[in-house]
Structures are given as structure tokens and as C-alpha cells.
Amino acid sequence: MALTSPRASLLSCPGQSGETESREWLHKLPELQRASIPPRLPVHVQDQQALVKRRVKRKQPSLHHLKAREQMFFPGWYTQSPPSGQTEQPQRRREQLPVHLPPLPPKIKSSQKVVSTPSIPRRPSSVKRSGQLDNPSKIQFYQYSNNDRLMISNGGVLSVCEDEFDFVTFERWEEEYNYDCKLMSIPFFALFKKWKPFYLWRTQARNRKVNLARKSVQKNLFIVSQSLGPALRDIRKMCCQISDMDLYHWDKKHTYSLHEFQDIQFKQLQEVSTDLKKFQGLVKEVTICACRNYLSDPLSKSDHTNDQKKEKIIMQINNTLYSSRLICFIRLVDYLVVNTLHILVVNAVTKLLSVVHEHVRKTPSHDIIKSWGQHSEAKTETAEEGMDGKCSESETPGVQPMFITELMLDTKALTYKPSEEDFQETVAEIVGWFQKTVMSVNTLTADVDLYSLTQPTLYKKLTNRYEEGPCLKSFIDDDGHLQRLIQYIKESLQFAFDAAKVYSHTLEHFLLFYKENDSLDLDKMQQQDHGLSFFEKALKINHCEHKEALAIQQKTHLGLLLVDKTQLKEKFVSSPLCCLEVINEMLTKLAKKKLDAVIAEVCKAQFKLEFRSSTTAEFANFLTFLSEIQDRITVLEMEQETVSQMYNLIYMYSVPMPPENLVVFATLQPSINSLHNIIDEAMAQRDSSMDKFCSSLHKDIKQMNHEVRKTKLKSQDPQILDINADPSQIRLLLGEIQSSIDELQDQATTYTSYQKIFKMSAQASGEASVEIIVTKLEDLWKTTEFTVLSHGDSKDVFILGGTDDIQVLLDDSIINVGTVASSRYIAPIKLKVEKLLRQLSLFKQTLDEWLLCQRNWLYLESIFLAPEMKRQLPAEYKMFLNVDKSWKEIMAKVNKMPNAFKAATQPDLLETFQHNNTLLDEMQKCLEVYFESKRVVFPRFYFLSNDELLKNLAQTRNPQAVQPHLTKCFDAITQLEFALLPEHSSGATGTAMDAREQETVYSKDIINMISPEGENVRIE
């Protein structure tokens, strides 16, 4: 309520707070329910119970008001926020306190001047200061004290306090009373009389404690002492300066070896140790001066008494107290120094960890490192440089690795030197040096020079306190943070070497190849015979390894570590080179040997073929060699191809070779071509040579017969039977006859063998030509495969691609095999040819059935996949499923084994396709009957093909499906216009669909027919 209102507050008694005392006085008033005489109700109130039970409506506070009330810091000003249950229901009314109205005077007709009631009403907080008294015979009187009374009359309420009075009407009194009750319901006003003295008491108690603390600090704090304060500040300043000193030294532009890093840290710690000794001397000097100044000040200011004994006792007491204070001061200095040294160690380890961690963050991931090993380093060199650029240039340009380690080949294994254990031991040793360096500074509590300042006579009593000085070693050992930092450094080193080990695994294939080369016996390998494949493989592998070894970077950036592979690269490069030297020597020797052999044989063959025969034996030898060289030329070509491949390897891999060998090799191909030409010429002249041979053989036979007759005549010589003939002459004659017979026998044998050889040669040539034809056909079918294609979008269903080439090849093969079967030279391979002919016939029949089945299956698949077919033709649908399953199984096997000859000649495959084709024919007939039944119902379906009719039948619920086929069914109708269904909302959310997302939905009602000319005919 505003105090500036014309209706001011009630006057209180002298010497008391008006507002507070009036509120206490109001609380003494009786409640409305306890009044013995019912009060008079206001004029506008008709129902007394309604007035008593009515509830005062209160407006809910605004959000701005609530925020403003939360900022009020007076205790009790704002009550506790309602529980969660009430906050969840903001519309619920808060319970209002009942409004207690003061007793109103009833209408009493008695003439009594004063009516006393046993219950005294509560005084409102404010009444009107002016007004006149009504008829005193109609009043109620309430007395609260001798000087404080309340009188209620028909006109209003009068409050009398000593010589002053206030008067208000009933309506105003009731309104102010309600305001007072509401005001007193606020905790701040209700508890104000309690909070005010509490605040006064708490302020005084707090001020007293602050004053006591201030005096205690001024008395006991060293920093405020005139003697010890400046020294303590100087020592603290020196500690701050010394704490900025680095125990650890590192140049970010330099990469250290482990030994170099260890030496630099040792030198740095030696310099730091010198500075710490100077620091220790300065601290000691400042402390001693401060202690002496502190002892001199109290003694000079002490009061001198006449009693020497009393003075001596006082001095001893003062010395004891001052010595105790100095001991505390010295211990404080020690704590400052020890704390500074401890900070030095922690900062050094922290800096070391930050540097290590900064480099470790640039370590490539294991996946990236492994990817280097999946390709050759020659190809991944650009990727590594790009990775290094990302790790260095993008973040910290010019950052070098911290340590360098060398990847070594030790006992046929890849190891790092120095190893991870060496790094861990060295770093732990350096951290230990940090601790030893700072622990070299002695504490003042153990300094003998300070004993004189602590009164030796009382030293024994203060020893226990004096020995409780700080211990730097225990601080370092008990510092969990420092131990965690050291552990983090170890883990970082371990992480770096884990990446290095992963990188070493990428070079394992070099190590395996090195082991294989090292285990080879090169001398034994030179003594063995090797083919072309050996040289191809050996040269390729060794040259690839040599190339990859040359591409190995000598140094690789792995974040913290710089891996040096100089020596390892030299070993990996030299290993294939040693093998290549031996292989190159073997290849050149073997190539030269084979080249010489082929050239010699070609020259010999050329000589024999170019020799002009004159005798029967020469003609026979020529013809025999001509038959042999036809087979031998193939071997020579193979040898020539082998030699050419060897020399190609020599050219490809730059194998050192004498120039004369290359000149000889250049004549190889012309020599082979020349031999071919000579053979062709000899074969062209073979018939004439054969005629010459036959004529020569006929002459020789005639000559032999003539000699036979001559020998026969000699054998009929009369001397042989004459008993008187000379035996020596007869013996000589018989010897001549015997030698002639032997010669003639040899000639006859030779001539007979000539006849047999050339007769058998013709037979063998015919059989060989037939077998070559069959072999070529078999080899051709071994490499012929079906073209298998995926059907539609499915990856598990396949069909055959184009088979035109296979059918042409099949027809040609059947003709060729049939021709071979009718040859007179087929006897040795007759069974083989008959089997091949049967298989080709089976292949042709199977392929025809196969393609027929595929064509029918493709046609019926789209039909029977429609749901309508399953309902209309259930039996045929099951039949199609069986055929479909069989088709997919067969094609899955063909996809795995696409060889055409093997796939088409499998057992029972022809019968399977014949059975499937029978089922497909039955399904087509049933389907035709089904379509005929639909066309009978609607004859215009006769204008549609089976596929078009099926599309319409499969979409019976979609009237729009008939649109593409209207022109075939009806001449003058090209399109039907259907009515649109009414638009629907999106449903529960009530949100309208986006116009772009709405789809046009048609009904089944036709409203217009559209002709080819564009004429619209509306259907009512």
C-alpha cells in the first residue's frame, strides 16, 4: 500500500516503529469466525455464506514479473517454486488463503451505548485520518491497551491511540483489511521482524571474525613483516626467474640421433646445475640477512628492567619465540625453493611430452602405412610426399622429425637401431637427470650455517620441528601428475615405434626375397639345365625387386621418427644384382648355344635340299630327308622361337651380350625363311624327283638283273665241274661269284627297302593329315565358349547370348568330321572320329532344343509372372515354375562352366530340354485357349496381340491401361478422358501436401472421348 495515500497508516505508540507495532497490534485482533455477534454485511451482499466462502481471484504473474522476482536476493522475498507436478499444469489455480473479514456491527435496537464483545477484531493496517463520530449509542468498543482502542459504529471504524484518532468506513476498512492479509502472506513481510535482527547479528559476527583474522595475519604472516617480507619477495622473485629456466633443450629444425640428443641434454643440465648453485647461494644469503634483521629488531626494541634475572628470562622466552618463527620462515623458504625445483622438473617433462606429442600427431595411421606396402614404393612415392606435405606444410611448415633411427637387416630380420627399448631407457635416464639436477640443491633446514640463528641452547627442543622440512624427492615420487606425464611419454614412444613396426612390415617382401637369394646355390644353378620360363620368371622377379629396391626412399618421415634405410637399401639392391649377374651369364651362354645349333642344322638342311642328286641312293636320301625335314621344320621353328624369346629377354632387360652374337642372331630368321623356301621348292619338285628316282631305280634294277645273269653265267663255268681244273683258279672264281652275289643281294635289299619306305611314307602322310584335322577340331572346341548374359536386372538368372558363330562352327565341324570318316586313312583313329561325330550330332540337337526352350521361356516368363495368371491358370502356373527352376539351374551351371562343347554334351541335357519344350508347348496352347475365351467375351480384343491383351488383363484395376490400345480396338477413338477423384488431405497432421508432390488420381468414370482429329465427345 502506498504511504503517500491520503489514508495514512495508523499512528503507533511513542518510541516504537509505527508500521511494525501496528502490524503486531493487528495480529492481536480476533478472527471473523470467532465473533460472538454476527457482523453487518455490506449493502450489496445478499448471501452471507457466499461472502464467507468466496475466493479471491488472482491473476497469474507474467514471465517478465517472474524473471524480475528471481533476481531479488532478499531471503524470503520469493517463495520456493512449485513442484514439478504444478509446473506441468499452468492452468491450475493456486489455492488462496481464506480472507478473514472483521466483525461488522449488527443492527441492534437496544439503547445501550457500548456493547462489549468477548472477541477483539484485528486492526487493519491503515485507516482514514479524518471523520466525525456517529451516535455513540450504536457502537462496539474494543480495547487493546490503555491507550489503544477500536470503536465500530454504523458509520465506520474509529481507532484511538493516545490523543490521536483515525476513522474509515466499513467498505474501506474491509478493503484495507484484505490488502493487509495479502501483504502478510508474502514471506518477506511475514518474516521481516526475524530477518532484520538476524542480518544485524550476522554482520557484526562477520566483522568481528574478519578483524580477528586480520590481526592474526598481520601478526603471523611473513610477507607483512618489515624484516622478512622484503626477503621473502626477493626469494619469490628469484624463484619465478629460475622457474623460467629450461632443463630440456630442443631445436625444432634439427633431427637428433639418440646419442646426440642424450649429449645435448647432458650439456644443458650441466649449465642448469651451475645456475642452480648460484641460485642456492643467493637464497641462502638473503635468508641469513633477513633472519639477522628479524632478530635484531625485537631485541633493540625490548624494554630494559632493573631486574636482571627477569630480563634474562624474558630474553630467553623472546629468543625461543623468535627462533621458532625463523624456523618456520626457513621452512617456508625451503618450500618455495622445493616448489620451484619441482615446477622445473614438471615443466621440463611437460615440454618434452608436448614436443613428442606434437610429432606423434603427425604419424600416419596404420592403414595409410599398410597401403604403402600394397603397391610398389615407386608408385607410392608421390602419395608419401603428399602425406608428408599434409602432415607438415598444412600444419607446421618445416617441422622435422624429432629422432632418427635406422632400419637394419640383422640376422635376417628387420630391426631398428636404436630400438624402442633404447629410446625408453634413454628418455627415462634423461628424466632421471632432471630429478638429480634439481635435487642437487640443498634445503636450508639442513644447512649448518643457519643453526646459530636458532639459539643452540634451545635447539634440542626445536629439533623435531626443524627436521620436518620439505623433501623434493618425496614430492616428485608422490606427484601423480608428473608420473602420468612420464607414462604418456613412454606411451608416445611406443605408439611411434608401433607405426615404425607397421612400416617395417611393408618391407617384408624385400626381406623374403633377400632370404631366398641368399639361400640360392649359384654354382649348382649354373650346372643345371633351365628352360625359357625359368629365365623369364627369374629376370622378371629380380628386375622388379631391383627396381623396387632402388625406389626405396633412404629416409621416411613417420612423425616422431625419421627412419633411415640407407644400408638396408644397399643390401636389398645388391641382392638381386648378384643373382642377375649369374642369370645373365647363363642366359647368354644358353642362347648362343641354341642359336648355333639351329643355324648349323638349318645350313645342313639347306645343303642337303640344294644338292643335285644323280644316283638312286642320292635320290632316295633326298626324298627321305625331304619327308623328315617337313616334320623337323616345326621343331626348328620352335627352337627359333625359343631363341628369339631369349634374345627378346636379352633386349628387354639389357643383358650384356657380345656384338657378334647379335649379328648371328640377326641371320636366324632369314635362314629359317630361306629353308622354308627351299623346302617348298623341293616339295614342288618332289614328283619329278620321284620320277627321276623311279627311273634311276628301274635302271639300277635292270643293271642288277644283268649282273645277276652275268653271275649266273659265271656260276655255270665248266671249270667249276672239271676235276682236272686248277683248284686255285676255281677257288678264285668262286670267290668272285660269291662277292658278286653278296653285292647283288645288298642291292636287292636296298631297292626293296626303297620301295617299302616310299609306299609307307604315302600311307603315313595320309593318316597324319587326317589326325591333324581331327586334332585341330578338338582344340578349337576346347576354347569355344557360350556367351552368357544376365537376364534383366537379376544377377542370378542368365540366358545365352548370340550363338551364330557357334552354329556355323558346329556345321563346319560336322562336315569336316564326316569327310574324315569317309577317308581310307581313318583306320587308326576310326573309333575316335565316330565318337566325335556322335558328340557333334548331340551338340546340334541339344543346341536347337536349348534355343527353342530359351525363346519360349522368355516369352512365357513375362506372362506367368503376372498375378492374374496364377489365379486364372493355376496348373499351367505350376508347370511354368518347374520349367523356370530347371532353366535357372542349367544356366547357373553354364555360367560357371561356359565351354560350349562340354556344356551341350552333358548327359540327359537333351532329354531335359525336350521335356521342358513339351511343357512350354502345352502352356502356350492353354494360354491361347485362355486368350480366346477373353476375345469371345469382347471381340475387339481380336485386334490386339497376345502381349497387348495380356498387359490389359494384368491391369484390370487401372483404367488408364487401355489408353495405348484404343486406336487398335476403335477406329475413331484415340483417347478417353476420365474424371478426377476429389483431393484428400494428408491425414492426422492436417498439413496440406505440396503441390509438386500431389499425384493425379482418376476415377473409373469416362467423361469425354477424343477422336484422332481432336474432337471431344462428352458422355453424360
mmCIF file with all atom_site columns, N, CA, C and O in Angstrom, residues 45-69:
data_model
loop_
_atom_site.group_PDB
_atom_site.id
_atom_site.type_symbol
_atom_site.label_atom_id
_atom_site.label_alt_id
_atom_site.label_comp_id
_atom_site.label_asym_id
_atom_site.label_entity_id
_atom_site.label_seq_id
_atom_site.pdbx_PDB_ins_code
_atom_site.Cartn_x
_atom_site.Cartn_y
_atom_site.Cartn_z
_atom_site.occupancy
_atom_site.B_iso_or_equiv
_atom_site.pdbx_formal_charge
_atom_site.auth_seq_id
_atom_site.auth_comp_id
_atom_site.auth_asym_id
_atom_site.auth_atom_id
_atom_site.pdbx_PDB_model_num
ATOM 1   N N  . VAL A 1 45 ? -24.251 -7.203  -0.495  1.00 0.00 ? 45 VAL A N  1
ATOM 2   C CA . VAL A 1 45 ? -24.110 -8.641  -0.241  1.00 0.00 ? 45 VAL A CA 1
ATOM 3   C C  . VAL A 1 45 ? -25.441 -9.178  0.219   1.00 0.00 ? 45 VAL A C  1
ATOM 4   O O  . VAL A 1 45 ? -25.979 -8.732  1.237   1.00 0.00 ? 45 VAL A O  1
ATOM 5   N N  . GLN A 1 46 ? -25.973 -10.150 -0.489  1.00 0.00 ? 46 GLN A N  1
ATOM 6   C CA . GLN A 1 46 ? -27.248 -10.749 -0.128  1.00 0.00 ? 46 GLN A CA 1
ATOM 7   C C  . GLN A 1 46 ? -27.083 -12.071 0.581   1.00 0.00 ? 46 GLN A C  1
ATOM 8   O O  . GLN A 1 46 ? -27.878 -12.434 1.426   1.00 0.00 ? 46 GLN A O  1
ATOM 9   N N  . ASP A 1 47 ? -26.030 -12.847 0.202   1.00 0.00 ? 47 ASP A N  1
ATOM 10  C CA . ASP A 1 47 ? -25.822 -14.179 0.791   1.00 0.00 ? 47 ASP A CA 1
ATOM 11  C C  . ASP A 1 47 ? -24.615 -14.120 1.706   1.00 0.00 ? 47 ASP A C  1
ATOM 12  O O  . ASP A 1 47 ? -23.512 -13.816 1.276   1.00 0.00 ? 47 ASP A O  1
ATOM 13  N N  . GLN A 1 48 ? -24.858 -14.422 3.011   1.00 0.00 ? 48 GLN A N  1
ATOM 14  C CA . GLN A 1 48 ? -23.747 -14.369 3.957   1.00 0.00 ? 48 GLN A CA 1
ATOM 15  C C  . GLN A 1 48 ? -22.734 -15.488 3.719   1.00 0.00 ? 48 GLN A C  1
ATOM 16  O O  . GLN A 1 48 ? -21.518 -15.267 3.792   1.00 0.00 ? 48 GLN A O  1
ATOM 17  N N  . GLN A 1 49 ? -23.221 -16.710 3.458   1.00 0.00 ? 49 GLN A N  1
ATOM 18  C CA . GLN A 1 49 ? -22.297 -17.821 3.233   1.00 0.00 ? 49 GLN A CA 1
ATOM 19  C C  . GLN A 1 49 ? -21.451 -17.619 1.961   1.00 0.00 ? 49 GLN A C  1
ATOM 20  O O  . GLN A 1 49 ? -20.288 -17.980 1.914   1.00 0.00 ? 49 GLN A O  1
ATOM 21  N N  . ALA A 1 50 ? -22.081 -17.020 0.964   1.00 0.00 ? 50 ALA A N  1
ATOM 22  C CA . ALA A 1 50 ? -21.314 -16.753 -0.260  1.00 0.00 ? 50 ALA A CA 1
ATOM 23  C C  . ALA A 1 50 ? -20.202 -15.765 -0.014  1.00 0.00 ? 50 ALA A C  1
ATOM 24  O O  . ALA A 1 50 ? -19.110 -15.856 -0.557  1.00 0.00 ? 50 ALA A O  1
ATOM 25  N N  . LEU A 1 51 ? -20.487 -14.786 0.868   1.00 0.00 ? 51 LEU A N  1
ATOM 26  C CA . LEU A 1 51 ? -19.452 -13.815 1.203   1.00 0.00 ? 51 LEU A CA 1
ATOM 27  C C  . LEU A 1 51 ? -18.309 -14.467 1.966   1.00 0.00 ? 51 LEU A C  1
ATOM 28  O O  . LEU A 1 51 ? -17.145 -14.164 1.760   1.00 0.00 ? 51 LEU A O  1
ATOM 29  N N  . VAL A 1 52 ? -18.666 -15.383 2.886   1.00 0.00 ? 52 VAL A N  1
ATOM 30  C CA . VAL A 1 52 ? -17.623 -16.034 3.688   1.00 0.00 ? 52 VAL A CA 1
ATOM 31  C C  . VAL A 1 52 ? -16.783 -16.988 2.827   1.00 0.00 ? 52 VAL A C  1
ATOM 32  O O  . VAL A 1 52 ? -15.561 -17.065 2.965   1.00 0.00 ? 52 VAL A O  1
ATOM 33  N N  . LYS A 1 53 ? -17.465 -17.740 1.936   1.00 0.00 ? 53 LYS A N  1
ATOM 34  C CA . LYS A 1 53 ? -16.765 -18.781 1.164   1.00 0.00 ? 53 LYS A CA 1
ATOM 35  C C  . LYS A 1 53 ? -16.191 -18.275 -0.156  1.00 0.00 ? 53 LYS A C  1
ATOM 36  O O  . LYS A 1 53 ? -15.605 -19.057 -0.895  1.00 0.00 ? 53 LYS A O  1
ATOM 37  N N  . ARG A 1 54 ? -16.374 -17.041 -0.448  1.00 0.00 ? 54 ARG A N  1
ATOM 38  C CA . ARG A 1 54 ? -15.900 -16.567 -1.750  1.00 0.00 ? 54 ARG A CA 1
ATOM 39  C C  . ARG A 1 54 ? -14.365 -16.641 -1.813  1.00 0.00 ? 54 ARG A C  1
ATOM 40  O O  . ARG A 1 54 ? -13.683 -16.509 -0.809  1.00 0.00 ? 54 ARG A O  1
ATOM 41  N N  . ARG A 1 55 ? -13.854 -16.808 -3.036  1.00 0.00 ? 55 ARG A N  1
ATOM 42  C CA . ARG A 1 55 ? -12.416 -16.926 -3.267  1.00 0.00 ? 55 ARG A CA 1
ATOM 43  C C  . ARG A 1 55 ? -11.949 -15.700 -4.033  1.00 0.00 ? 55 ARG A C  1
ATOM 44  O O  . ARG A 1 55 ? -12.598 -15.231 -4.966  1.00 0.00 ? 55 ARG A O  1
ATOM 45  N N  . VAL A 1 56 ? -10.837 -15.195 -3.589  1.00 0.00 ? 56 VAL A N  1
ATOM 46  C CA . VAL A 1 56 ? -10.270 -14.013 -4.232  1.00 0.00 ? 56 VAL A CA 1
ATOM 47  C C  . VAL A 1 56 ? -9.516  -14.462 -5.482  1.00 0.00 ? 56 VAL A C  1
ATOM 48  O O  . VAL A 1 56 ? -8.626  -15.302 -5.405  1.00 0.00 ? 56 VAL A O  1
ATOM 49  N N  . LYS A 1 57 ? -9.889  -13.932 -6.603  1.00 0.00 ? 57 LYS A N  1
ATOM 50  C CA . LYS A 1 57 ? -9.225  -14.278 -7.866  1.00 0.00 ? 57 LYS A CA 1
ATOM 51  C C  . LYS A 1 57 ? -7.934  -13.486 -7.999  1.00 0.00 ? 57 LYS A C  1
ATOM 52  O O  . LYS A 1 57 ? -7.924  -12.287 -7.784  1.00 0.00 ? 57 LYS A O  1
ATOM 53  N N  . ARG A 1 58 ? -6.884  -14.210 -8.364  1.00 0.00 ? 58 ARG A N  1
ATOM 54  C CA . ARG A 1 58 ? -5.578  -13.575 -8.563  1.00 0.00 ? 58 ARG A CA 1
ATOM 55  C C  . ARG A 1 58 ? -5.096  -13.857 -9.987  1.00 0.00 ? 58 ARG A C  1
ATOM 56  O O  . ARG A 1 58 ? -5.185  -14.980 -10.483 1.00 0.00 ? 58 ARG A O  1
ATOM 57  N N  . LYS A 1 59 ? -4.582  -12.828 -10.587 1.00 0.00 ? 59 LYS A N  1
ATOM 58  C CA . LYS A 1 59 ? -4.043  -13.002 -11.936 1.00 0.00 ? 59 LYS A CA 1
ATOM 59  C C  . LYS A 1 59 ? -2.684  -13.706 -11.857 1.00 0.00 ? 59 LYS A C  1
ATOM 60  O O  . LYS A 1 59 ? -1.907  -13.467 -10.964 1.00 0.00 ? 59 LYS A O  1
ATOM 61  N N  . GLN A 1 60 ? -2.459  -14.564 -12.845 1.00 0.00 ? 60 GLN A N  1
ATOM 62  C CA . GLN A 1 60 ? -1.153  -15.240 -12.904 1.00 0.00 ? 60 GLN A CA 1
ATOM 63  C C  . GLN A 1 60 ? -0.061  -14.236 -13.262 1.00 0.00 ? 60 GLN A C  1
ATOM 64  O O  . GLN A 1 60 ? -0.254  -13.371 -14.121 1.00 0.00 ? 60 GLN A O  1
ATOM 65  N N  . PRO A 1 61 ? 1.093   -14.296 -12.578 1.00 0.00 ? 61 PRO A N  1
ATOM 66  C CA . PRO A 1 61 ? 2.169   -13.326 -12.878 1.00 0.00 ? 61 PRO A CA 1
ATOM 67  C C  . PRO A 1 61 ? 2.736   -13.557 -14.276 1.00 0.00 ? 61 PRO A C  1
ATOM 68  O O  . PRO A 1 61 ? 2.805   -14.676 -14.765 1.00 0.00 ? 61 PRO A O  1
ATOM 69  N N  . SER A 1 62 ? 3.146   -12.471 -14.888 1.00 0.00 ? 62 SER A N  1
ATOM 70  C CA . SER A 1 62 ? 3.725   -12.544 -16.234 1.00 0.00 ? 62 SER A CA 1
ATOM 71  C C  . SER A 1 62 ? 5.145   -13.093 -16.163 1.00 0.00 ? 62 SER A C  1
ATOM 72  O O  . SER A 1 62 ? 5.764   -13.157 -15.109 1.00 0.00 ? 62 SER A O  1
ATOM 73  N N  . LEU A 1 63 ? 5.665   -13.489 -17.340 1.00 0.00 ? 63 LEU A N  1
ATOM 74  C CA . LEU A 1 63 ? 7.023   -14.022 -17.415 1.00 0.00 ? 63 LEU A CA 1
ATOM 75  C C  . LEU A 1 63 ? 8.051   -12.964 -17.014 1.00 0.00 ? 63 LEU A C  1
ATOM 76  O O  . LEU A 1 63 ? 9.036   -13.265 -16.349 1.00 0.00 ? 63 LEU A O  1
ATOM 77  N N  . HIS A 1 64 ? 7.814   -11.743 -17.412 1.00 0.00 ? 64 HIS A N  1
ATOM 78  C CA . HIS A 1 64 ? 8.734   -10.664 -17.053 1.00 0.00 ? 64 HIS A CA 1
ATOM 79  C C  . HIS A 1 64 ? 8.750   -10.468 -15.536 1.00 0.00 ? 64 HIS A C  1
ATOM 80  O O  . HIS A 1 64 ? 9.801   -10.251 -14.922 1.00 0.00 ? 64 HIS A O  1
ATOM 81  N N  . HIS A 1 65 ? 7.569   -10.574 -14.921 1.00 0.00 ? 65 HIS A N  1
ATOM 82  C CA . HIS A 1 65 ? 7.488   -10.412 -13.470 1.00 0.00 ? 65 HIS A CA 1
ATOM 83  C C  . HIS A 1 65 ? 8.209   -11.554 -12.742 1.00 0.00 ? 65 HIS A C  1
ATOM 84  O O  . HIS A 1 65 ? 8.899   -11.340 -11.752 1.00 0.00 ? 65 HIS A O  1
ATOM 85  N N  . LEU A 1 66 ? 8.079   -12.780 -13.282 1.00 0.00 ? 66 LEU A N  1
ATOM 86  C CA . LEU A 1 66 ? 8.746   -13.911 -12.644 1.00 0.00 ? 66 LEU A CA 1
ATOM 87  C C  . LEU A 1 66 ? 10.260  -13.772 -12.730 1.00 0.00 ? 66 LEU A C  1
ATOM 88  O O  . LEU A 1 66 ? 10.980  -14.052 -11.766 1.00 0.00 ? 66 LEU A O  1
ATOM 89  N N  . LYS A 1 67 ? 10.780  -13.330 -13.893 1.00 0.00 ? 67 LYS A N  1
ATOM 90  C CA . LYS A 1 67 ? 12.228  -13.146 -14.013 1.00 0.00 ? 67 LYS A CA 1
ATOM 91  C C  . LYS A 1 67 ? 12.720  -12.057 -13.086 1.00 0.00 ? 67 LYS A C  1
ATOM 92  O O  . LYS A 1 67 ? 13.787  -12.166 -12.474 1.00 0.00 ? 67 LYS A O  1
ATOM 93  N N  . ALA A 1 68 ? 11.937  -10.988 -12.971 1.00 0.00 ? 68 ALA A N  1
ATOM 94  C CA . ALA A 1 68 ? 12.342  -9.906  -12.061 1.00 0.00 ? 68 ALA A CA 1
ATOM 95  C C  . ALA A 1 68 ? 12.332  -10.381 -10.618 1.00 0.00 ? 68 ALA A C  1
ATOM 96  O O  . ALA A 1 68 ? 13.176  -10.008 -9.805  1.00 0.00 ? 68 ALA A O  1
ATOM 97  N N  . ARG A 1 69 ? 11.367  -11.242 -10.259 1.00 0.00 ? 69 ARG A N  1
ATOM 98  C CA . ARG A 1 69 ? 11.292  -11.721 -8.884  1.00 0.00 ? 69 ARG A CA 1
ATOM 99  C C  . ARG A 1 69 ? 12.429  -12.679 -8.569  1.00 0.00 ? 69 ARG A C  1
ATOM 100 O O  . ARG A 1 69 ? 12.906  -12.762 -7.444  1.00 0.00 ? 69 ARG A O  1
#
